[in-house]
């Protein structure tokens, strides 16, 4: 083999070896649970949703759901299972005292409650988002 071919082979082998040493981080596989229900976010049952930046924990999903009121007519709904530690049965995403961010008490990942984006901690993936539709009276949450 000539010198150019040897260098090419060496570079190819080095790239294969370095790629095999990288840890693959896969998208979390939070189990899919059917979600399809409606609530009245303006009633007394969900009083904290009566105001912008208000939030509530709801039953449903895999580990529960967090609903947040982004504006008068816009809501977000997220799974409470952490994308990083979703398989820990005792861990649920919690809303912090500001009501604007949420965190995982297990891995300490932090998320922006408006869109579920992670901004601190080991999670590289956002919170699992459910679809919301507000008809002016009822908030419909589904997947």
mmCIF file of C-alpha atoms in Angstrom:
data_model
loop_
_atom_site.group_PDB
_atom_site.id
_atom_site.type_symbol
_atom_site.label_atom_id
_atom_site.label_comp_id
_atom_site.label_asym_id
_atom_site.label_seq_id
_atom_site.Cartn_x
_atom_site.Cartn_y
_atom_site.Cartn_z
ATOM 1 C CA UNK A 1 0.000 0.000 0.000
ATOM 2 C CA UNK A 2 1.183 3.462 -0.721
ATOM 3 C CA UNK A 3 1.465 6.154 1.945
ATOM 4 C CA UNK A 4 -1.816 7.928 0.996
ATOM 5 C CA UNK A 5 -3.859 4.736 1.284
ATOM 6 C CA UNK A 6 -2.272 3.939 4.677
ATOM 7 C CA UNK A 7 -3.129 7.407 6.000
ATOM 8 C CA UNK A 8 -6.708 7.097 4.733
ATOM 9 C CA UNK A 9 -7.130 3.678 6.380
ATOM 10 C CA UNK A 10 -5.667 4.984 9.640
ATOM 11 C CA UNK A 11 -7.987 8.009 9.669
ATOM 12 C CA UNK A 12 -10.978 5.804 8.879
ATOM 13 C CA UNK A 13 -10.172 3.434 11.751
ATOM 14 C CA UNK A 14 -9.679 6.331 14.175
ATOM 15 C CA UNK A 15 -13.055 7.804 13.254
ATOM 16 C CA UNK A 16 -14.792 4.429 13.729
ATOM 17 C CA UNK A 17 -13.132 3.925 17.114
ATOM 18 C CA UNK A 18 -13.963 7.443 18.338
ATOM 19 C CA UNK A 19 -17.603 7.121 17.237
ATOM 20 C CA UNK A 20 -17.976 3.817 19.049
ATOM 21 C CA UNK A 21 -16.811 5.419 22.313
ATOM 22 C CA UNK A 22 -19.581 8.015 22.303
ATOM 23 C CA UNK A 23 -22.546 7.246 24.541
ATOM 24 C CA UNK A 24 -25.808 7.190 22.645
ATOM 25 C CA UNK A 25 -28.564 9.129 24.343
ATOM 26 C CA UNK A 26 -31.931 8.057 23.027
ATOM 27 C CA UNK A 27 -35.171 9.982 23.132
ATOM 28 C CA UNK A 28 -36.995 8.995 26.338
ATOM 29 C CA UNK A 29 -39.629 6.318 25.947
ATOM 30 C CA UNK A 30 -42.236 7.475 28.431
ATOM 31 C CA UNK A 31 -45.079 4.958 28.059
ATOM 32 C CA UNK A 32 -47.985 6.300 26.054
ATOM 33 C CA UNK A 33 -51.215 6.511 28.035
ATOM 34 C CA UNK A 34 -54.449 7.692 26.379
ATOM 35 C CA UNK A 35 -55.355 11.242 27.420
ATOM 36 C CA UNK A 36 -58.630 12.818 26.327
ATOM 37 C CA UNK A 37 -60.626 14.950 28.760
ATOM 38 C CA UNK A 38 -61.887 18.482 29.345
ATOM 39 C CA UNK A 39 -61.915 20.828 32.326
ATOM 40 C CA UNK A 40 -63.355 24.250 33.086
ATOM 41 C CA UNK A 41 -60.260 26.381 33.798
ATOM 42 C CA UNK A 42 -62.411 29.321 34.932
ATOM 43 C CA UNK A 43 -64.356 27.494 37.635
ATOM 44 C CA UNK A 44 -63.579 27.067 41.315
ATOM 45 C CA UNK A 45 -62.342 23.473 40.980
ATOM 46 C CA UNK A 46 -59.164 24.687 39.235
ATOM 47 C CA UNK A 47 -58.918 28.101 40.889
ATOM 48 C CA UNK A 48 -55.203 28.584 40.155
ATOM 49 C CA UNK A 49 -55.941 28.349 36.409
ATOM 50 C CA UNK A 50 -58.222 31.401 36.681
ATOM 51 C CA UNK A 51 -55.204 33.689 36.219
ATOM 52 C CA UNK A 52 -52.363 33.936 33.707
ATOM 53 C CA UNK A 53 -49.280 31.995 34.918
ATOM 54 C CA UNK A 54 -51.533 29.874 37.118
ATOM 55 C CA UNK A 55 -51.072 26.116 37.095
ATOM 56 C CA UNK A 56 -52.655 22.917 38.400
ATOM 57 C CA UNK A 57 -51.724 19.261 38.789
ATOM 58 C CA UNK A 58 -54.245 16.945 37.145
ATOM 59 C CA UNK A 59 -54.763 13.202 37.266
ATOM 60 C CA UNK A 60 -54.054 11.438 33.977
ATOM 61 C CA UNK A 61 -51.194 10.606 31.686
ATOM 62 C CA UNK A 62 -48.393 8.342 32.890
ATOM 63 C CA UNK A 63 -47.416 10.144 36.137
ATOM 64 C CA UNK A 64 -49.930 12.989 36.111
ATOM 65 C CA UNK A 65 -50.307 16.210 34.133
ATOM 66 C CA UNK A 66 -49.306 19.824 34.787
ATOM 67 C CA UNK A 67 -51.570 22.417 33.154
ATOM 68 C CA UNK A 68 -50.434 26.014 32.985
ATOM 69 C CA UNK A 69 -52.250 29.126 31.749
ATOM 70 C CA UNK A 70 -49.895 30.993 29.417
ATOM 71 C CA UNK A 71 -52.303 33.787 28.466
ATOM 72 C CA UNK A 72 -56.022 34.461 28.746
ATOM 73 C CA UNK A 73 -56.753 32.017 25.907
ATOM 74 C CA UNK A 74 -53.649 29.796 25.760
ATOM 75 C CA UNK A 75 -52.723 26.805 27.926
ATOM 76 C CA UNK A 76 -49.991 24.201 28.028
ATOM 77 C CA UNK A 77 -50.196 20.662 29.411
ATOM 78 C CA UNK A 78 -47.215 18.428 30.207
ATOM 79 C CA UNK A 79 -46.585 14.932 31.470
ATOM 80 C CA UNK A 80 -45.185 14.889 35.024
ATOM 81 C CA UNK A 81 -42.749 12.056 34.211
ATOM 82 C CA UNK A 82 -39.231 13.473 33.829
ATOM 83 C CA UNK A 83 -37.768 12.824 30.365
ATOM 84 C CA UNK A 84 -34.479 11.874 32.081
ATOM 85 C CA UNK A 85 -35.802 9.795 35.018
ATOM 86 C CA UNK A 86 -39.197 8.720 33.635
ATOM 87 C CA UNK A 87 -38.879 5.163 34.960
ATOM 88 C CA UNK A 88 -38.452 6.188 38.622
ATOM 89 C CA UNK A 89 -41.899 5.496 40.065
ATOM 90 C CA UNK A 90 -41.621 7.933 42.960
ATOM 91 C CA UNK A 91 -40.482 10.916 40.872
ATOM 92 C CA UNK A 92 -42.825 13.522 39.410
ATOM 93 C CA UNK A 93 -42.112 16.915 37.903
ATOM 94 C CA UNK A 94 -42.949 19.683 40.386
ATOM 95 C CA UNK A 95 -43.764 23.328 39.700
ATOM 96 C CA UNK A 96 -41.417 25.670 41.552
ATOM 97 C CA UNK A 97 -42.615 28.562 43.716
ATOM 98 C CA UNK A 98 -42.415 31.053 40.818
ATOM 99 C CA UNK A 99 -45.005 29.082 38.825
ATOM 100 C CA UNK A 100 -42.945 29.771 35.690
ATOM 101 C CA UNK A 101 -40.571 26.802 35.814
ATOM 102 C CA UNK A 102 -40.731 23.175 36.907
ATOM 103 C CA UNK A 103 -38.101 20.734 38.132
ATOM 104 C CA UNK A 104 -37.416 17.061 38.734
ATOM 105 C CA UNK A 105 -36.639 16.431 42.418
ATOM 106 C CA UNK A 106 -34.669 13.304 41.475
ATOM 107 C CA UNK A 107 -32.229 14.387 38.728
ATOM 108 C CA UNK A 108 -32.630 18.174 39.343
ATOM 109 C CA UNK A 109 -33.413 18.964 35.705
ATOM 110 C CA UNK A 110 -35.319 22.235 35.278
ATOM 111 C CA UNK A 111 -37.861 23.112 32.605
ATOM 112 C CA UNK A 112 -39.635 26.242 31.348
ATOM 113 C CA UNK A 113 -43.338 25.704 31.995
ATOM 114 C CA UNK A 114 -44.585 27.559 28.888
ATOM 115 C CA UNK A 115 -43.045 25.125 26.414
ATOM 116 C CA UNK A 116 -41.344 22.369 28.477
ATOM 117 C CA UNK A 117 -37.808 23.270 27.349
ATOM 118 C CA UNK A 118 -35.026 22.025 29.652
ATOM 119 C CA UNK A 119 -32.615 24.731 30.854
ATOM 120 C CA UNK A 120 -30.621 23.037 33.632
ATOM 121 C CA UNK A 121 -29.713 19.538 34.773
ATOM 122 C CA UNK A 122 -29.011 16.374 32.805
ATOM 123 C CA UNK A 123 -32.215 16.224 30.726
ATOM 124 C CA UNK A 124 -31.624 17.156 27.096
ATOM 125 C CA UNK A 125 -35.229 16.562 26.140
ATOM 126 C CA UNK A 126 -38.301 18.708 26.845
ATOM 127 C CA UNK A 127 -41.269 17.619 28.905
ATOM 128 C CA UNK A 128 -43.751 15.443 27.019
ATOM 129 C CA UNK A 129 -46.418 17.863 25.805
ATOM 130 C CA UNK A 130 -50.108 17.114 25.477
ATOM 131 C CA UNK A 131 -52.362 18.898 23.004
ATOM 132 C CA UNK A 132 -54.615 21.616 24.382
ATOM 133 C CA UNK A 133 -57.587 23.340 22.810
ATOM 134 C CA UNK A 134 -59.497 26.080 24.619
ATOM 135 C CA UNK A 135 -62.932 26.875 23.211
ATOM 136 C CA UNK A 136 -63.518 29.861 25.499
ATOM 137 C CA UNK A 137 -65.327 27.723 28.052
ATOM 138 C CA UNK A 138 -63.657 24.308 28.335
ATOM 139 C CA UNK A 139 -60.017 23.321 28.032
ATOM 140 C CA UNK A 140 -59.622 20.079 26.078
ATOM 141 C CA UNK A 141 -56.454 18.046 26.769
ATOM 142 C CA UNK A 142 -55.470 15.058 24.626
ATOM 143 C CA UNK A 143 -52.633 13.198 22.968
#
